[in-house]
Coordinates of C-alpha atoms and ligand atoms in Angstrom, one line a residue:
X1 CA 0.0 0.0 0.0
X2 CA 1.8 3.4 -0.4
X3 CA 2.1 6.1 2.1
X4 CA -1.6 7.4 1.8
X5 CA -3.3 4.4 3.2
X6 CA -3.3 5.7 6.5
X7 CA -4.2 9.2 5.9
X8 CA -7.4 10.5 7.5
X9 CA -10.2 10.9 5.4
X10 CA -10.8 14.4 4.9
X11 CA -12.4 14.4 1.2
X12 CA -16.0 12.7 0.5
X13 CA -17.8 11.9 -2.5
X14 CA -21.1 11.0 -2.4
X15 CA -22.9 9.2 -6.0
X16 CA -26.8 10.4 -6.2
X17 CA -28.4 13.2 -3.5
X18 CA -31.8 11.6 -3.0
X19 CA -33.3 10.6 0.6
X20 CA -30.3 8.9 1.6
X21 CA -27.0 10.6 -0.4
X22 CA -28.4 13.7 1.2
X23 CA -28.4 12.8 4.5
X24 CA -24.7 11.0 4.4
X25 CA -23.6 14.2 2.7
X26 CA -25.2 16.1 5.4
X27 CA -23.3 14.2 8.1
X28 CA -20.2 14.1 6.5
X29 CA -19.7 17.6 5.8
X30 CA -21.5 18.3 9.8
X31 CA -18.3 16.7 11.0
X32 CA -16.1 19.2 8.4
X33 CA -15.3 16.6 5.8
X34 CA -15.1 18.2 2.6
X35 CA -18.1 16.7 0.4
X36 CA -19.1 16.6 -3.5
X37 CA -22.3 15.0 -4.1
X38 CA -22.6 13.7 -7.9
X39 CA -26.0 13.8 -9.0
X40 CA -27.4 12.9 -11.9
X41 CA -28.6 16.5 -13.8
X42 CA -28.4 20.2 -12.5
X43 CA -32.5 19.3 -11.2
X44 CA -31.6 16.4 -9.4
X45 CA -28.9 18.6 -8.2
X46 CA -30.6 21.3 -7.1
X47 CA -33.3 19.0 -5.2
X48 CA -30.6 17.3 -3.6
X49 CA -29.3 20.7 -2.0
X50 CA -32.8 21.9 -1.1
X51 CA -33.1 18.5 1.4
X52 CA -30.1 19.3 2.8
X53 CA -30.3 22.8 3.4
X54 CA -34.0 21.8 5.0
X55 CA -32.7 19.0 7.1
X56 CA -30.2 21.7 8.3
X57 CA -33.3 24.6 8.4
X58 CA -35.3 21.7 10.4
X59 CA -32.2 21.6 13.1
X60 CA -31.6 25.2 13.5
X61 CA -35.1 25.7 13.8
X62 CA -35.5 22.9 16.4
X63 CA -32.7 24.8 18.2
X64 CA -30.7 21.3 17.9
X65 CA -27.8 23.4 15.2
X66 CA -26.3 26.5 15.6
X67 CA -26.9 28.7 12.4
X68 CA -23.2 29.1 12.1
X69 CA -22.6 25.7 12.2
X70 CA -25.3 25.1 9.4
X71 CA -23.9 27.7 7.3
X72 CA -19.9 26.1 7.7
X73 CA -21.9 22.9 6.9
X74 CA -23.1 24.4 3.8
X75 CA -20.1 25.9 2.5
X76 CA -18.4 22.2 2.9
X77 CA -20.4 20.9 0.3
X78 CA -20.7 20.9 -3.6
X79 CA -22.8 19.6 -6.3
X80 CA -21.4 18.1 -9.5
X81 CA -22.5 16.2 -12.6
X82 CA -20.1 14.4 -14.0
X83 CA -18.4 11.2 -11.7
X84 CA -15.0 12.2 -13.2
X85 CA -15.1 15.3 -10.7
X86 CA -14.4 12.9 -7.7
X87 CA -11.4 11.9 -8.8
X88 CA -9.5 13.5 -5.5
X89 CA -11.9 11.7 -3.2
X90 CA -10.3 9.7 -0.4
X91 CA -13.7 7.5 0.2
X92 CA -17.0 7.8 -2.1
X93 CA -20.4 6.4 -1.0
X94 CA -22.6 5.7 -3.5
X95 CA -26.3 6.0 -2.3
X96 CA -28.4 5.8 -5.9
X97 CA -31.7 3.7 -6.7
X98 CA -31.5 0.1 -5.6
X99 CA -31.0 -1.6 -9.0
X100 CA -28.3 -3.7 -9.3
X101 CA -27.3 -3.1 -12.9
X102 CA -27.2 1.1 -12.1
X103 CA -25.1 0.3 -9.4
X104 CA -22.7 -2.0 -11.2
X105 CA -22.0 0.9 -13.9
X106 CA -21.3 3.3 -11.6
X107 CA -18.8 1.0 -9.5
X108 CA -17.7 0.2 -12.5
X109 CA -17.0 4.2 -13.3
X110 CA -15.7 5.1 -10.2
X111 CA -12.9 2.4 -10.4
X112 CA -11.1 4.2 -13.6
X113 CA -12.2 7.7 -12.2
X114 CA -10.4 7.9 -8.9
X115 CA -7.4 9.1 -8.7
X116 CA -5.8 7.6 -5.0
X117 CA -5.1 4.4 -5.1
X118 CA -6.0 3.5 -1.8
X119 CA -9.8 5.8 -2.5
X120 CA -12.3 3.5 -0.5
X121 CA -15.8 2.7 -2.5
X122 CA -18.5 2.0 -0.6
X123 CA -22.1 1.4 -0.9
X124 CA -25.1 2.3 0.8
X125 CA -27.2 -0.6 -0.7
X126 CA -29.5 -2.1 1.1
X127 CA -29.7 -5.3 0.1
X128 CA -27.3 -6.2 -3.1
X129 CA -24.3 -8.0 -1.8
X130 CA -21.3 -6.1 -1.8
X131 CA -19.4 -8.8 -3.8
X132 CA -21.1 -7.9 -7.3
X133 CA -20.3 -4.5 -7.2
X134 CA -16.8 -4.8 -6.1
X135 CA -16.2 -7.1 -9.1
X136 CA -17.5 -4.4 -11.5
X137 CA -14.4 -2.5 -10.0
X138 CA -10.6 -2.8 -10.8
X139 CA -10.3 -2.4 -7.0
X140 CA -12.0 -5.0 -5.2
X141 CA -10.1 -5.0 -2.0
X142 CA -11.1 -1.3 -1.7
X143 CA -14.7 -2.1 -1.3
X144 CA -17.1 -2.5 1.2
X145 CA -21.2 -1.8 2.3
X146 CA -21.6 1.2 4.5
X147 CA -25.3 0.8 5.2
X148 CA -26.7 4.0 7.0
X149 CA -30.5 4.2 8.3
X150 CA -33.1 7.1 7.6
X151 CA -33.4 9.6 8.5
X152 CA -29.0 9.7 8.5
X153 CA -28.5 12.8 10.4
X154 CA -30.3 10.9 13.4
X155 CA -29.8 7.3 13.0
X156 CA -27.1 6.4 14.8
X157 CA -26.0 2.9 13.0
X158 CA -24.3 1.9 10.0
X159 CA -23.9 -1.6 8.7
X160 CA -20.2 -2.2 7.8
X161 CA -19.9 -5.1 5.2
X162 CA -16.1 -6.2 4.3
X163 CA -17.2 -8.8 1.2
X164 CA -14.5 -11.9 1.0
X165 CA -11.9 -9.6 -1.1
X166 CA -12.0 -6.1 0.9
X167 CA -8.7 -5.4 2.6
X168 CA -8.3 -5.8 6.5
X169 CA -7.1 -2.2 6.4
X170 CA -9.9 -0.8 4.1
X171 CA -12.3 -2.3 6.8
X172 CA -10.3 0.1 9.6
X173 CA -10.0 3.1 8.0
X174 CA -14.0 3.2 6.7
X175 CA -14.6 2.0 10.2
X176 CA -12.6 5.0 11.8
X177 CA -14.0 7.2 10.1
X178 CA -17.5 6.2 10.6
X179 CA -17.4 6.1 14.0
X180 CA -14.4 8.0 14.8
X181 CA -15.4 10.8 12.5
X182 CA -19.4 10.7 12.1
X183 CA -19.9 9.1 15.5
X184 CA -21.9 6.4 14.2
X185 CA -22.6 2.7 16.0
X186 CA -20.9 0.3 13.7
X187 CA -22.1 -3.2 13.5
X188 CA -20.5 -5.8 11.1
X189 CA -22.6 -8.0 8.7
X190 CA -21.5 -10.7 6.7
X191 CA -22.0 -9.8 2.8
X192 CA -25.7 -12.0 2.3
X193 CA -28.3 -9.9 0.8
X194 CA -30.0 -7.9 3.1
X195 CA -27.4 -7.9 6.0
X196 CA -28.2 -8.1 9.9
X197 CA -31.5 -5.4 9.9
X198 CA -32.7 -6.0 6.5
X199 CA -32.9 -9.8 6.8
X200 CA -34.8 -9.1 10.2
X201 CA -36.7 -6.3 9.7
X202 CA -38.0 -7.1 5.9
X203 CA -40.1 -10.3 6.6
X204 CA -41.8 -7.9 9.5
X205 CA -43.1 -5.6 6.9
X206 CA -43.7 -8.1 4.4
X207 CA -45.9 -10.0 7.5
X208 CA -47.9 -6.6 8.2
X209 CA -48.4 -6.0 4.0
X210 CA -49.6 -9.7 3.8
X211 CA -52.1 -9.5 6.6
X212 CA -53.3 -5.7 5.3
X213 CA -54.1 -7.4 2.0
X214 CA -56.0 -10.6 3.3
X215 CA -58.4 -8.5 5.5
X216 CA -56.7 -9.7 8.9
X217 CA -56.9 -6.0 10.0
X218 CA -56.8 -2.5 9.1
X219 CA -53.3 -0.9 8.5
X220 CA -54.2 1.6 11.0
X221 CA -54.9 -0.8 13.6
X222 CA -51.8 -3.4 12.3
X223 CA -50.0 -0.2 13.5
X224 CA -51.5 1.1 16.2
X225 CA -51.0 -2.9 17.1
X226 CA -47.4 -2.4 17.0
X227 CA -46.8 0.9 18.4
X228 CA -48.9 0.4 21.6
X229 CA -48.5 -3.7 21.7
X230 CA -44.8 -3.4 21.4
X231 CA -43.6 0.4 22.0
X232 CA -42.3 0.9 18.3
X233 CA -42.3 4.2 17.5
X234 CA -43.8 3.7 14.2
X235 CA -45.6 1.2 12.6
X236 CA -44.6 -1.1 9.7
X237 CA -46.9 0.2 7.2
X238 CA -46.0 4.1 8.5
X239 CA -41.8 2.9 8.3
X240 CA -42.5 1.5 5.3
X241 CA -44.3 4.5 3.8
X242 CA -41.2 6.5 4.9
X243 CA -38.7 4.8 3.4
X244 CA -39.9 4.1 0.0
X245 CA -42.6 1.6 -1.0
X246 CA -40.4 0.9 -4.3
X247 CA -37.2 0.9 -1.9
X248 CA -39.1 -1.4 0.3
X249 CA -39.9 -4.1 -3.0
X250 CA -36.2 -3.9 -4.2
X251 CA -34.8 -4.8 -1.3
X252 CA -37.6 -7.9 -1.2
X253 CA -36.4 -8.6 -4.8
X254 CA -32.6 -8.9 -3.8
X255 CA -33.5 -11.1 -0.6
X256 CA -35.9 -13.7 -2.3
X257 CA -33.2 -13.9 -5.5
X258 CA -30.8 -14.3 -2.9
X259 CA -32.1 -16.8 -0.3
X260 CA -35.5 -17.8 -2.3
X261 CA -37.9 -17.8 0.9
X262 CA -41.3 -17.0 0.5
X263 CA -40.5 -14.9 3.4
X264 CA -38.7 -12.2 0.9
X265 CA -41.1 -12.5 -2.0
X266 CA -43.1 -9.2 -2.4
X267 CA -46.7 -9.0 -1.5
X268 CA -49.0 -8.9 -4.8
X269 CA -50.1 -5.5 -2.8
X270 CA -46.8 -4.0 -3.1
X271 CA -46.4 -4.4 -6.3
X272 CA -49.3 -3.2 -7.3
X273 CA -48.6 -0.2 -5.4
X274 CA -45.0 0.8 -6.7
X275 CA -46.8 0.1 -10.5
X276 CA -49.2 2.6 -9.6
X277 CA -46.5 5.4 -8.6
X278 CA -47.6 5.2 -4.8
X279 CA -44.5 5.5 -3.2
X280 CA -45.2 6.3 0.4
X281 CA -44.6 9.9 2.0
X282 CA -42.4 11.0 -1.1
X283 CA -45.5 10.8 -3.3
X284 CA -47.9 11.3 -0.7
X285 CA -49.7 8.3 -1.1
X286 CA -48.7 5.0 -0.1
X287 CA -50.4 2.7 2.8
X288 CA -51.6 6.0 4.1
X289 CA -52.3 9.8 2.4
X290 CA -49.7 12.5 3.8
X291 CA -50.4 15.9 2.9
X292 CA -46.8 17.7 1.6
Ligands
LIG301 N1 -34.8 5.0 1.8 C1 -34.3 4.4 2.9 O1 -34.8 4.4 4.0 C2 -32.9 3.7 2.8 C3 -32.3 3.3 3.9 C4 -31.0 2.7 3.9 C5 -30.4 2.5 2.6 N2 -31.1 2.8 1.5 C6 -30.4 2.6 0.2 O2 -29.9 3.8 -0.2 C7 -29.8 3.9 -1.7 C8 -30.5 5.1 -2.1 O3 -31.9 5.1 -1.6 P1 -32.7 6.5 -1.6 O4 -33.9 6.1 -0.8 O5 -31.8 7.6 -1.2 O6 -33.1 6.7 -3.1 P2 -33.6 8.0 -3.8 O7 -34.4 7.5 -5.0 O8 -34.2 9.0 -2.9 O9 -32.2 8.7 -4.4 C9 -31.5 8.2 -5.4 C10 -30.8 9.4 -6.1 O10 -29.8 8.9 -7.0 C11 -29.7 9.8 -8.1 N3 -29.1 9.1 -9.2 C12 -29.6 8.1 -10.0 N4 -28.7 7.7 -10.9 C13 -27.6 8.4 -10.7 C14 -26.4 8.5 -11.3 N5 -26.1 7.7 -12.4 N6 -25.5 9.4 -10.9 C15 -25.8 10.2 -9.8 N7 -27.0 10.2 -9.2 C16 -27.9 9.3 -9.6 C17 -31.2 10.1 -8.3 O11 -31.3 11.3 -9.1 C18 -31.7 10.3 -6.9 O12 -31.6 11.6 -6.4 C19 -30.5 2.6 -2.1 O13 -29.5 1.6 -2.4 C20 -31.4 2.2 -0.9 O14 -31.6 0.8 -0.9 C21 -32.3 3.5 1.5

């Protein structure tokens, strides 16, 4: 390894600045890393910096950020187009859509674009093992799953995944900086589809979607059910509603390819959903109707 492959990481790219991309970026440059989010236009750009400057708004307002410290935030991140513009980035986390074959071209990108040999790629997949996409690389060894939760800036954990080629060191120094830097919880997961929550937490949902759909109850009593029955703060149908019903199905799709359990397979009710465009809270419509 050459003399870099100790060196803090001080520069962040982030790949797509949707839900999740946001939030990463938003943490990253909170603890003064230096951050440039690739999106995929100057729109998706643009939207990407309006949810982070009103997660920020949303802190300062709550009187939980300092507005100098949201401003200093601000000015540590930039928007680009083009993936060739991370080329200085010490550690890139790529955060778009969960479909495998968009994923595998950007790895696959990222591998010629960056410059530092020891750069770290990681992924904040969900689901897809960690193996395929380090393959697409010419850097294996230098990648890993760095699975944050939603909303970032307040979930504390982070899935790290080493696949069977990513380097003992590369594991350190992603793990020192997520904790060390960010001052996440870092749990390790072996690299199966779906890692320790998803594989846990995904039949739950698909259980509480299954019984909504056979008339077993009403998804506001399923989750009243939970949330007074077992002290969650939010019920399956409501989670799943905020983090994407098509999020939710992809990540169902990668499990049942994966392990092919009917536990994984995605309700008829899902799908039907995500065909019609009813996303959850981002399109105001999913399991329940959010006004925006
Ligand atoms: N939503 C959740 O609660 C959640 C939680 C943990 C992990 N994840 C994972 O995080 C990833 C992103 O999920 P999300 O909910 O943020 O999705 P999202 O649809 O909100 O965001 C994806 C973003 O990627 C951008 N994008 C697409 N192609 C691109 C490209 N070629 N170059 C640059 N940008 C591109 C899109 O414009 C969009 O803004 C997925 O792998 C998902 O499984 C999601």
């Amino acid at each position: 390894m050459s003399e870099a492959s100790g060196s803090a990481i001080e520069r962040v790219g982030v790949v797509g600045g949707g839900l999740m991309g946001a939030g990463i970026a938003e943490v990253a440059a909170r603890a003064g890393s230096s951050v440039v989010v690739c999106e995929m236009n100057a729109a998706a750009a643009a939207a990407g910096r309006d949810r982070i400057e009103s997660s920020l708004g949303r802190a300062v307002e709550r009187g939980k950020l300092e507005a100098a410290v949201r401003d200093a935030t601000l000015a540590n991140i930039s928007f680009v187009t083009d993936l060739g513009d991370l080329a200085d980035r010490q550690l890139v986390v790529e955060a778009v859509r969960e479909i495998e074959e968009e994923k595998v071209e950007i790895f696959a990108a990222l591998g010629k674009a960056l410059l530092d040999d020891d750069a770290i790629i990681a992924s904040n997949t969900s689901s897809i093992p960690i193996m395929k996409l380090a393959v697409a690389t010419n850097r294996p060894d230098h990648v890993l799953g760095l699975h944050f939760f939603n909303p970032v800036p307040v979930m504390r954990l982070v899935e790290l995944i080493p696949s069977i080629t990513t380097a003992v060191e590369v594991v350190q120094r992603a793990e020192g900086y997520v904790s060390g830097v960010l001052g996440k919880h870092v749990i390790r997961s072996q690299d199966r589809a779906g890692f320790v929550v998803n594989a846990l937490f995904v039949p739950y949902v698909i259980s509480a979607i299954r019984m909504l759909e056979s008339g077993f109850a009403s998804a506001e009593d399923i989750d009243l059910g939970m949330v007074e029955g077992c002290s969650h703060p939010m019920g399956p149908l409501a989670l799943a509603d905020m983090i994407g019903l098509d999020t939710i199905k992809n990540v169902a799709d990668s499990m049942y390819e994966e392990y092919k359990e009917p536990l994984y397979s995605a309700p008829p009710l899902l799908c039907r959903l995500v065909e019609a465009g009813l996303l959850g809270r981002k399109t105001g419509r999913g399991f329940f109707t959010y006004t925006r």
